[in-house]
Amino acid sequence: MFCIGSIISVLAECKVEGTKQAKIVESIFRSIDKDCEEMSDETASNIARGVKNPSGYLMDALGILSVDSYKQIVEYFRDQVVVLIKENERNNVSDTLILMIRESAEIADDTVVDVVNGVTKAELIEEVDLESFLAGIFLYALKNTRNNIGGSAKKVAKDYLARVKKGEKPVGRKTVSTEDVQDANPKSEYSHFDSHAREVELLEERIEQEAISFCRKYKDEKEYIALCQVAFVTDPTRVHHREMYNEFCEFTTSTRNKILEISEVDKLKVSGDDWWYKYLDLFKKDYENYALGAERYRYMFTQYFPRLLEYGGESINDYTQRSFAPKIIPPMIFSKNYKLDVAGLIDEYIYYKKDKKYKKVLDPPMDFMWRELDLGSCSKLMLTAFLALFIIGTCRGIPLPQDAEIQPFVFSGVGASDLETAEDLFYQTILTLYENYEVCTAIADR
């Protein structure tokens, strides 16, 4: 077992007195992402123990890294990382990490594990100086290993370090200087290029493997993959109740895109934290155009609906299962138990309101719901949940643009009655807004 947590845990065991583990994690991550934020002790511990993967932002920075950057990264490790390790422990650090890699069953002998120097697992006896070696194996681990391995990384690292301190060494270790890297790896004049090409191939394989693994793990919740994407573009740093959202947000851009491709989910084309507010404004115009309720209720969609996400994992089952007696029974309906959900209530109103004989029977749906559900004095969760359901129902009930109606358009995500939590409902609502006011408009404009 070898991962990012392995490297951090070994360094943390050999760090200079007074150095926090979080400082080590920050310093390593900033070697490729200079904008990496200050690390909390809890986050650093989770990464070191092998509980949490590095952030998606770090993996995005890795994705655009080129071989030309390696020299700068090595210099950064020399000036900012190696100095955090006790001088008398530096050989122990390299020996421990080499031993871990050489005994890792998951790594093949011909795998390039020190990507800076083009050194394979079998060739680790030709170890270069510490800063170059650490930079090389850090880039390998970041590209090719998962770090959420169950929290055992730190214990395993301690066990390997103890073996080294008792005198166990990687057999045949030879130290060379950074200046001698080319001579130490004389495979061909193109060895660096070949190594990088292989790294790219391995990275692509890893991306596909991660995506397939994610889709297989959540095959019974595949409808939520569309909402995973919404969660990421809305706030990738949020800690969600649904673990599926958290895992998706921690992946690199490439892995997220591969998951969407495998799941046949269209990629959202949005930008900015408040990207969905413009669609909410368009909804409020339709609320007015179709006279769906009194003007005094219109402001609530902006003031209260966004607060739905604050309720995170709270159940919304009582609200999504609520039904209403229809005002008009269609001729083809024979069941005495015929009921309408919120979307059906809105659809009934829009469909029949132009017919004069039904004018006195129908209430604008928002007015009816406000009175029927006592929304003026209910809990904030109940209010925000029904506002969300009203938005979804309106998007699905109002007529599509004329040109869009001939297209095979279907709203994606999860059906309102199957949503489980407040965060699910929030993300489904803004996805429905996007698909109604962005996708439909795009279809109609073709």
Tab-separated table of C-alpha atoms in Angstrom:
chain	number	residue	atom	x	y	z
A	1	MET	CA	0.000	0.000	0.000
A	2	PHE	CA	1.494	3.321	-1.108
A	3	CYS	CA	-0.313	6.670	-1.411
A	4	ILE	CA	-0.038	10.387	-0.654
A	5	GLY	CA	-0.803	9.635	2.987
A	6	SER	CA	2.244	7.338	3.098
A	7	ILE	CA	4.589	10.159	2.092
A	8	ILE	CA	3.038	12.682	4.471
A	9	SER	CA	2.972	10.232	7.393
A	10	VAL	CA	6.663	9.343	7.001
A	11	LEU	CA	7.633	13.014	6.801
A	12	ALA	CA	5.464	13.828	9.823
A	13	GLU	CA	7.244	11.146	11.872
A	14	CYS	CA	10.618	12.694	11.025
A	15	LYS	CA	9.717	16.394	11.075
A	16	VAL	CA	11.607	19.182	12.794
A	17	GLU	CA	10.321	19.823	16.329
A	18	GLY	CA	7.446	22.297	16.428
A	19	THR	CA	6.407	21.698	12.809
A	20	LYS	CA	2.713	20.926	12.417
A	21	GLN	CA	1.580	18.100	10.193
A	22	ALA	CA	-0.707	20.596	8.437
A	23	LYS	CA	2.369	22.648	7.487
A	24	ILE	CA	3.894	19.601	5.781
A	25	VAL	CA	0.716	18.914	3.800
A	26	GLU	CA	0.399	22.566	2.755
A	27	SER	CA	4.044	22.760	1.701
A	28	ILE	CA	3.864	19.616	-0.415
A	29	PHE	CA	0.605	20.593	-2.102
A	30	ARG	CA	1.840	24.112	-2.865
A	31	SER	CA	4.643	22.643	-4.945
A	32	ILE	CA	2.124	22.377	-7.800
A	33	ASP	CA	-0.741	24.561	-6.559
A	34	LYS	CA	0.600	27.830	-5.195
A	35	ASP	CA	-2.937	28.925	-4.328
A	36	CYS	CA	-3.530	25.930	-2.042
A	37	GLU	CA	-5.382	27.241	1.006
A	38	GLU	CA	-4.165	26.946	4.577
A	39	MET	CA	-4.822	23.415	5.773
A	40	SER	CA	-6.789	22.671	8.923
A	41	ASP	CA	-5.382	20.094	11.346
A	42	GLU	CA	-8.401	17.854	10.764
A	43	THR	CA	-8.076	17.898	6.961
A	44	ALA	CA	-4.319	17.310	7.153
A	45	SER	CA	-4.865	14.375	9.510
A	46	ASN	CA	-7.494	12.840	7.210
A	47	ILE	CA	-5.122	13.049	4.254
A	48	ALA	CA	-2.150	11.669	6.215
A	49	ARG	CA	-4.202	8.748	7.565
A	50	GLY	CA	-5.595	7.863	4.154
A	51	VAL	CA	-9.193	8.890	4.847
A	52	LYS	CA	-9.581	11.730	2.353
A	53	ASN	CA	-8.346	12.383	-1.196
A	54	PRO	CA	-6.600	15.658	-2.091
A	55	SER	CA	-8.956	18.352	-3.359
A	56	GLY	CA	-10.164	18.505	-6.934
A	57	TYR	CA	-8.375	21.849	-7.322
A	58	LEU	CA	-5.017	20.219	-6.629
A	59	MET	CA	-5.761	17.483	-9.147
A	60	ASP	CA	-6.749	20.096	-11.729
A	61	ALA	CA	-3.369	21.801	-11.207
A	62	LEU	CA	-1.693	18.434	-11.713
A	63	GLY	CA	-3.582	17.935	-14.963
A	64	ILE	CA	-1.956	20.963	-16.612
A	65	LEU	CA	1.541	20.264	-15.266
A	66	SER	CA	4.280	19.675	-17.854
A	67	VAL	CA	7.697	18.000	-17.699
A	68	ASP	CA	9.251	21.460	-18.019
A	69	SER	CA	7.935	22.248	-14.521
A	70	TYR	CA	9.837	19.417	-12.822
A	71	LYS	CA	12.998	21.426	-12.161
A	72	GLN	CA	11.049	24.162	-10.360
A	73	ILE	CA	9.159	21.572	-8.328
A	74	VAL	CA	12.424	19.940	-7.236
A	75	GLU	CA	13.792	23.343	-6.193
A	76	TYR	CA	10.596	24.000	-4.253
A	77	PHE	CA	10.930	20.678	-2.400
A	78	ARG	CA	14.532	21.542	-1.542
A	79	ASP	CA	13.634	24.982	-0.144
A	80	GLN	CA	10.211	24.353	1.387
A	81	VAL	CA	9.782	20.640	2.156
A	82	VAL	CA	13.119	19.004	2.934
A	83	VAL	CA	13.885	21.760	5.467
A	84	LEU	CA	10.923	20.515	7.532
A	85	ILE	CA	12.672	17.151	8.085
A	86	LYS	CA	15.355	16.623	10.725
A	87	GLU	CA	18.762	16.294	9.106
A	88	ASN	CA	19.542	13.075	10.938
A	89	GLU	CA	16.229	11.548	9.770
A	90	ARG	CA	16.497	12.314	6.047
A	91	ASN	CA	18.100	9.005	5.070
A	92	ASN	CA	15.452	7.217	7.131
A	93	VAL	CA	12.741	9.055	5.169
A	94	SER	CA	14.070	7.985	1.774
A	95	ASP	CA	14.850	4.424	2.899
A	96	THR	CA	11.362	4.007	4.390
A	97	LEU	CA	9.586	5.264	1.293
A	98	ILE	CA	11.724	3.116	-1.024
A	99	LEU	CA	10.993	0.063	1.127
A	100	MET	CA	7.259	0.775	1.040
A	101	ILE	CA	7.256	1.148	-2.742
A	102	ARG	CA	9.402	-1.939	-3.345
A	103	GLU	CA	7.061	-4.065	-1.203
A	104	SER	CA	3.864	-2.675	-2.721
A	105	ALA	CA	2.108	-5.480	-4.603
A	106	GLU	CA	-0.015	-2.935	-6.485
A	107	ILE	CA	3.014	-1.411	-8.256
A	108	ALA	CA	4.668	-3.369	-11.097
A	109	ASP	CA	8.469	-3.489	-11.271
A	110	ASP	CA	8.558	-1.597	-14.583
A	111	THR	CA	6.306	1.234	-13.336
A	112	VAL	CA	7.996	4.644	-13.265
A	113	VAL	CA	7.523	5.666	-9.646
A	114	ASP	CA	9.963	8.595	-9.575
A	115	VAL	CA	8.539	10.577	-12.466
A	116	VAL	CA	11.033	13.428	-12.130
A	117	ASN	CA	14.027	11.145	-12.774
A	118	GLY	CA	12.316	8.456	-14.858
A	119	VAL	CA	13.151	5.735	-12.309
A	120	THR	CA	11.095	2.556	-12.143
A	121	LYS	CA	10.229	0.591	-9.026
A	122	ALA	CA	12.935	-1.977	-9.874
A	123	GLU	CA	15.516	0.794	-10.305
A	124	LEU	CA	14.944	2.494	-6.967
A	125	ILE	CA	18.386	1.262	-5.897
A	126	GLU	CA	19.586	4.250	-7.921
A	127	GLU	CA	18.030	6.852	-5.659
A	128	VAL	CA	18.723	10.525	-6.382
A	129	ASP	CA	18.914	13.311	-3.786
A	130	LEU	CA	16.018	13.656	-1.376
A	131	GLU	CA	14.267	16.700	-2.857
A	132	SER	CA	14.274	15.177	-6.351
A	133	PHE	CA	13.151	11.784	-5.057
A	134	LEU	CA	10.323	13.225	-2.925
A	135	ALA	CA	9.089	15.388	-5.790
A	136	GLY	CA	9.135	12.408	-8.141
A	137	ILE	CA	7.234	9.976	-5.924
A	138	PHE	CA	4.782	12.704	-4.837
A	139	LEU	CA	3.807	13.321	-8.477
A	140	TYR	CA	3.508	9.576	-9.067
A	141	ALA	CA	1.312	9.018	-6.003
A	142	LEU	CA	-0.882	12.002	-6.833
A	143	LYS	CA	-1.436	10.789	-10.395
A	144	ASN	CA	-1.775	7.083	-9.851
A	145	THR	CA	-3.051	6.246	-6.359
A	146	ARG	CA	-6.197	6.801	-4.327
A	147	ASN	CA	-5.814	8.193	-0.823
A	148	ASN	CA	-9.159	7.250	0.748
A	149	ILE	CA	-7.952	3.789	1.741
A	150	GLY	CA	-9.624	3.406	5.112
A	151	GLY	CA	-7.371	5.332	7.492
A	152	SER	CA	-4.453	2.888	7.806
A	153	ALA	CA	-1.758	4.887	5.976
A	154	LYS	CA	-0.242	6.435	9.093
A	155	LYS	CA	0.036	3.148	10.999
A	156	VAL	CA	1.618	1.381	8.019
A	157	ALA	CA	4.107	4.234	7.602
A	158	LYS	CA	5.102	3.990	11.275
A	159	ASP	CA	5.660	0.241	10.935
A	160	TYR	CA	7.931	0.687	7.904
A	161	LEU	CA	9.875	3.489	9.597
A	162	ALA	CA	10.408	1.275	12.653
A	163	ARG	CA	11.837	-1.457	10.418
A	164	VAL	CA	14.274	0.991	8.844
A	165	LYS	CA	15.359	2.333	12.219
A	166	LYS	CA	16.098	-1.215	13.317
A	167	GLY	CA	18.608	-1.442	10.474
A	168	GLU	CA	16.581	-2.754	7.549
A	169	LYS	CA	17.596	-1.051	4.268
A	170	PRO	CA	16.497	-1.247	0.644
A	171	VAL	CA	19.109	-3.546	-0.903
A	172	GLY	CA	21.832	-1.931	-3.029
A	173	ARG	CA	20.827	1.684	-2.519
A	174	LYS	CA	23.129	4.111	-4.330
A	175	THR	CA	22.938	7.894	-4.041
A	176	VAL	CA	23.570	10.166	-7.010
A	177	SER	CA	23.281	13.931	-7.363
A	178	THR	CA	20.566	15.769	-9.239
A	179	GLU	CA	23.134	16.911	-11.819
A	180	ASP	CA	23.827	13.254	-12.618
A	181	VAL	CA	20.199	12.332	-13.306
A	182	GLN	CA	20.719	12.107	-17.056
A	183	ASP	CA	23.760	9.835	-16.595
A	184	ALA	CA	21.935	7.779	-14.001
A	185	ASN	CA	19.160	7.023	-16.501
A	186	PRO	CA	20.887	6.441	-19.861
A	187	LYS	CA	18.089	4.369	-21.433
A	188	SER	CA	17.837	6.678	-24.463
A	189	GLU	CA	17.951	10.333	-25.376
A	190	TYR	CA	14.152	10.214	-25.342
A	191	SER	CA	13.798	8.544	-21.924
A	192	HIS	CA	12.163	11.610	-20.332
A	193	PHE	CA	9.725	11.868	-23.227
A	194	ASP	CA	8.934	8.150	-23.148
A	195	SER	CA	8.454	8.280	-19.386
A	196	HIS	CA	6.042	11.184	-19.650
A	197	ALA	CA	4.078	9.473	-22.431
A	198	ARG	CA	3.720	6.391	-20.242
A	199	GLU	CA	2.598	8.570	-17.335
A	200	VAL	CA	-0.112	10.094	-19.526
A	201	GLU	CA	-1.258	6.619	-20.556
A	202	LEU	CA	-1.335	5.454	-16.943
A	203	LEU	CA	-3.234	8.585	-15.918
A	204	GLU	CA	-5.878	8.009	-18.597
A	205	GLU	CA	-6.270	4.412	-17.454
A	206	ARG	CA	-6.590	5.574	-13.858
A	207	ILE	CA	-9.234	8.133	-14.781
A	208	GLU	CA	-11.338	5.504	-16.548
A	209	GLN	CA	-10.870	3.067	-13.666
A	210	GLU	CA	-11.983	5.663	-11.094
A	211	ALA	CA	-15.012	6.634	-13.182
A	212	ILE	CA	-16.120	3.029	-13.708
A	213	SER	CA	-15.606	2.253	-10.025
A	214	PHE	CA	-17.731	5.261	-9.015
A	215	CYS	CA	-20.524	4.357	-11.427
A	216	ARG	CA	-20.517	0.750	-10.267
A	217	LYS	CA	-20.547	1.745	-6.602
A	218	TYR	CA	-23.565	4.016	-7.105
A	219	LYS	CA	-25.384	2.046	-9.824
A	220	ASP	CA	-28.573	2.047	-7.722
A	221	GLU	CA	-28.406	5.851	-7.428
A	222	LYS	CA	-27.382	6.666	-10.985
A	223	GLU	CA	-30.111	9.314	-11.338
A	224	TYR	CA	-28.236	11.324	-8.696
A	225	ILE	CA	-25.125	11.657	-10.889
A	226	ALA	CA	-26.757	14.641	-12.580
A	227	LEU	CA	-27.153	16.197	-9.115
A	228	CYS	CA	-23.510	15.398	-8.267
A	229	GLN	CA	-22.511	17.720	-11.066
A	230	VAL	CA	-24.839	20.441	-9.778
A	231	ALA	CA	-23.316	20.080	-6.304
A	232	PHE	CA	-19.826	20.556	-7.740
A	233	VAL	CA	-20.560	23.647	-9.840
A	234	THR	CA	-22.510	25.195	-6.934
A	235	ASP	CA	-19.959	24.674	-4.139
A	236	PRO	CA	-17.317	21.922	-4.456
A	237	THR	CA	-16.038	22.551	-0.916
A	238	ARG	CA	-19.347	21.915	0.845
A	239	VAL	CA	-19.574	18.847	3.093
A	240	HIS	CA	-22.703	17.053	1.924
A	241	HIS	CA	-24.994	14.612	3.673
A	242	ARG	CA	-25.010	12.356	0.594
A	243	GLU	CA	-21.520	10.844	0.384
A	244	MET	CA	-21.934	10.386	-3.359
A	245	TYR	CA	-21.778	14.179	-3.772
A	246	ASN	CA	-18.626	14.434	-1.642
A	247	GLU	CA	-16.802	11.745	-3.608
A	248	PHE	CA	-17.719	13.299	-6.955
A	249	CYS	CA	-16.476	16.728	-5.851
A	250	GLU	CA	-13.094	15.292	-4.807
A	251	PHE	CA	-12.338	13.848	-8.244
A	252	THR	CA	-10.287	15.656	-10.897
A	253	THR	CA	-12.007	17.406	-13.791
A	254	SER	CA	-11.014	14.531	-16.081
A	255	THR	CA	-12.550	11.882	-13.818
A	256	ARG	CA	-15.735	13.902	-13.301
A	257	ASN	CA	-16.100	14.322	-17.052
A	258	LYS	CA	-15.534	10.612	-17.613
A	259	ILE	CA	-18.256	9.787	-15.042
A	260	LEU	CA	-20.673	12.088	-16.864
A	261	GLU	CA	-19.712	10.528	-20.205
A	262	ILE	CA	-20.248	6.968	-18.954
A	263	SER	CA	-23.563	7.963	-17.362
A	264	GLU	CA	-24.692	9.898	-20.452
A	265	VAL	CA	-25.238	13.057	-18.420
A	266	ASP	CA	-24.822	16.349	-20.284
A	267	LYS	CA	-22.185	18.680	-18.907
A	268	LEU	CA	-23.507	21.899	-17.373
A	269	LYS	CA	-22.229	25.064	-19.011
A	270	VAL	CA	-22.302	27.560	-16.156
A	271	SER	CA	-19.930	29.876	-14.339
A	272	GLY	CA	-19.923	31.838	-11.095
A	273	ASP	CA	-21.255	30.895	-7.659
A	274	ASP	CA	-24.690	32.421	-8.304
A	275	TRP	CA	-25.131	31.010	-11.809
A	276	TRP	CA	-28.677	29.811	-11.139
A	277	TYR	CA	-30.118	33.134	-9.933
A	278	LYS	CA	-30.669	34.335	-13.504
A	279	TYR	CA	-32.875	31.292	-14.119
A	280	LEU	CA	-34.752	31.978	-10.891
A	281	ASP	CA	-35.471	35.489	-12.201
A	282	LEU	CA	-36.840	33.986	-15.429
A	283	PHE	CA	-39.036	31.663	-13.379
A	284	LYS	CA	-40.460	34.640	-11.478
A	285	LYS	CA	-41.371	36.263	-14.786
A	286	ASP	CA	-43.277	33.129	-15.762
A	287	TYR	CA	-44.908	33.121	-12.327
A	288	GLU	CA	-46.242	36.562	-13.194
A	289	ASN	CA	-47.025	35.855	-16.865
A	290	TYR	CA	-49.108	32.788	-16.051
A	291	ALA	CA	-50.690	34.406	-12.957
A	292	LEU	CA	-49.658	31.503	-10.745
A	293	GLY	CA	-50.243	33.400	-7.525
A	294	ALA	CA	-50.455	36.761	-5.817
A	295	GLU	CA	-47.602	39.205	-6.304
A	296	ARG	CA	-46.948	39.295	-2.554
A	297	TYR	CA	-45.699	35.668	-2.678
A	298	ARG	CA	-43.307	36.260	-5.560
A	299	TYR	CA	-40.492	37.697	-3.447
A	300	MET	CA	-40.290	34.524	-1.342
A	301	PHE	CA	-38.655	32.536	-4.096
A	302	THR	CA	-35.566	34.735	-3.903
A	303	GLN	CA	-35.671	35.356	-0.166
A	304	TYR	CA	-36.436	31.852	1.126
A	305	PHE	CA	-35.807	29.196	-1.533
A	306	PRO	CA	-31.951	29.517	-1.407
A	307	ARG	CA	-32.097	28.701	2.324
A	308	LEU	CA	-33.288	25.170	1.548
A	309	LEU	CA	-29.666	23.998	1.254
A	310	GLU	CA	-29.074	24.983	4.890
A	311	TYR	CA	-31.195	21.988	5.933
A	312	GLY	CA	-28.772	19.564	4.234
A	313	GLY	CA	-29.658	15.997	5.144
A	314	GLU	CA	-33.079	16.630	6.690
A	315	SER	CA	-35.856	14.474	5.243
A	316	ILE	CA	-38.402	16.065	2.886
A	317	ASN	CA	-40.552	12.966	2.511
A	318	ASP	CA	-43.555	14.582	4.219
A	319	TYR	CA	-43.575	17.321	1.577
A	320	THR	CA	-42.764	15.387	-1.597
A	321	GLN	CA	-45.525	12.869	-0.854
A	322	ARG	CA	-48.196	15.521	-0.208
A	323	SER	CA	-51.123	15.349	-2.623
A	324	PHE	CA	-54.180	17.488	-3.334
A	325	ALA	CA	-57.700	16.768	-4.506
A	326	PRO	CA	-58.177	17.894	-8.116
A	327	LYS	CA	-60.632	20.669	-8.882
A	328	ILE	CA	-61.427	19.157	-12.271
A	329	ILE	CA	-61.618	15.428	-13.025
A	330	PRO	CA	-60.548	14.704	-16.626
A	331	PRO	CA	-62.988	12.469	-18.549
A	332	MET	CA	-60.504	9.628	-18.878
A	333	ILE	CA	-59.960	9.369	-15.094
A	334	PHE	CA	-62.221	6.842	-13.373
A	335	SER	CA	-60.400	6.348	-10.074
A	336	LYS	CA	-61.956	7.893	-6.974
A	337	ASN	CA	-58.462	8.164	-5.481
A	338	TYR	CA	-57.155	10.469	-8.212
A	339	LYS	CA	-54.814	13.029	-6.582
A	340	LEU	CA	-52.415	15.735	-7.722
A	341	ASP	CA	-48.909	16.543	-6.555
A	342	VAL	CA	-47.626	20.132	-6.695
A	343	ALA	CA	-46.645	19.818	-10.370
A	344	GLY	CA	-50.075	18.373	-11.181
A	345	LEU	CA	-51.772	21.228	-9.353
A	346	ILE	CA	-49.914	23.781	-11.475
A	347	ASP	CA	-50.491	21.806	-14.666
A	348	GLU	CA	-54.241	21.631	-13.965
A	349	TYR	CA	-54.395	25.377	-13.467
A	350	ILE	CA	-52.441	26.251	-16.616
A	351	TYR	CA	-54.374	23.782	-18.767
A	352	TYR	CA	-57.902	24.748	-17.698
A	353	LYS	CA	-57.694	28.394	-16.668
A	354	LYS	CA	-58.504	29.755	-20.138
A	355	ASP	CA	-61.789	27.898	-20.193
A	356	LYS	CA	-64.450	30.248	-18.820
A	357	LYS	CA	-66.543	27.462	-17.282
A	358	TYR	CA	-63.668	26.601	-14.915
A	359	LYS	CA	-62.729	30.155	-14.004
A	360	LYS	CA	-64.618	30.147	-10.687
A	361	VAL	CA	-63.423	26.666	-9.756
A	362	LEU	CA	-59.686	27.252	-10.035
A	363	ASP	CA	-57.472	29.156	-7.611
A	364	PRO	CA	-53.993	30.290	-8.628
A	365	PRO	CA	-51.885	27.387	-7.307
A	366	MET	CA	-49.648	29.502	-5.062
A	367	ASP	CA	-52.662	31.153	-3.425
A	368	PHE	CA	-54.263	27.741	-2.916
A	369	MET	CA	-51.113	26.197	-1.427
A	370	TRP	CA	-50.490	29.158	0.876
A	371	ARG	CA	-53.980	28.769	2.297
A	372	GLU	CA	-54.194	24.954	2.212
A	373	LEU	CA	-50.767	24.334	3.766
A	374	ASP	CA	-50.727	27.373	6.064
A	375	LEU	CA	-47.343	28.361	4.639
A	376	GLY	CA	-47.442	31.661	6.492
A	377	SER	CA	-46.854	29.946	9.851
A	378	CYS	CA	-45.197	26.635	9.003
A	379	SER	CA	-41.541	25.691	9.590
A	380	LYS	CA	-38.877	27.257	7.362
A	381	LEU	CA	-37.958	23.809	6.040
A	382	MET	CA	-41.539	23.158	4.979
A	383	LEU	CA	-41.821	26.589	3.336
A	384	THR	CA	-38.553	26.290	1.408
A	385	ALA	CA	-39.349	22.718	0.357
A	386	PHE	CA	-42.733	23.653	-1.095
A	387	LEU	CA	-41.236	26.692	-2.835
A	388	ALA	CA	-38.743	24.323	-4.479
A	389	LEU	CA	-41.488	21.900	-5.489
A	390	PHE	CA	-43.473	24.828	-6.896
A	391	ILE	CA	-40.488	25.908	-9.022
A	392	ILE	CA	-40.042	22.377	-10.377
A	393	GLY	CA	-43.761	22.064	-11.039
A	394	THR	CA	-43.853	25.380	-12.890
A	395	CYS	CA	-40.868	24.505	-15.083
A	396	ARG	CA	-42.517	21.234	-16.021
A	397	GLY	CA	-46.023	22.658	-16.363
A	398	ILE	CA	-45.585	25.767	-18.498
A	399	PRO	CA	-45.552	25.189	-22.273
A	400	LEU	CA	-42.137	24.737	-23.865
A	401	PRO	CA	-41.050	27.163	-26.590
A	402	GLN	CA	-42.832	26.226	-29.817
A	403	ASP	CA	-39.691	24.977	-31.573
A	404	ALA	CA	-38.598	23.047	-28.507
A	405	GLU	CA	-41.834	21.094	-28.316
A	406	ILE	CA	-40.939	19.022	-31.378
A	407	GLN	CA	-37.628	18.009	-29.807
A	408	PRO	CA	-37.233	14.881	-27.631
A	409	PHE	CA	-36.629	16.886	-24.454
A	410	VAL	CA	-36.881	15.274	-21.029
A	411	PHE	CA	-35.873	16.758	-17.672
A	412	SER	CA	-33.009	14.815	-16.085
A	413	GLY	CA	-32.142	14.018	-12.497
A	414	VAL	CA	-34.461	12.528	-9.893
A	415	GLY	CA	-38.255	12.622	-9.826
A	416	ALA	CA	-39.551	14.982	-7.124
A	417	SER	CA	-41.369	12.200	-5.245
A	418	ASP	CA	-38.141	10.150	-5.033
A	419	LEU	CA	-35.945	12.900	-3.588
A	420	GLU	CA	-34.914	12.207	0.000
A	421	THR	CA	-33.245	15.236	1.574
A	422	ALA	CA	-33.279	19.015	1.460
A	423	GLU	CA	-29.963	19.132	-0.406
A	424	ASP	CA	-31.309	16.662	-3.000
A	425	LEU	CA	-34.348	18.854	-3.557
A	426	PHE	CA	-32.273	22.029	-3.787
A	427	TYR	CA	-29.940	20.610	-6.423
A	428	GLN	CA	-32.786	19.079	-8.412
A	429	THR	CA	-34.589	22.416	-8.390
A	430	ILE	CA	-31.709	24.437	-9.798
A	431	LEU	CA	-30.985	21.678	-12.343
A	432	THR	CA	-34.621	21.914	-13.478
A	433	LEU	CA	-34.304	25.707	-13.707
A	434	TYR	CA	-31.177	25.320	-15.835
A	435	GLU	CA	-32.730	22.761	-18.155
A	436	ASN	CA	-35.938	24.734	-18.567
A	437	TYR	CA	-34.444	28.176	-19.167
A	438	GLU	CA	-31.066	27.325	-20.703
A	439	VAL	CA	-31.514	24.038	-22.548
A	440	CYS	CA	-35.024	24.689	-23.849
A	441	THR	CA	-34.048	28.152	-25.017
A	442	ALA	CA	-31.026	26.718	-26.824
A	443	ILE	CA	-33.230	24.136	-28.589
A	444	ALA	CA	-35.724	26.788	-29.633
A	445	ASP	CA	-32.981	29.060	-30.976
A	446	ARG	CA	-31.550	26.424	-33.341
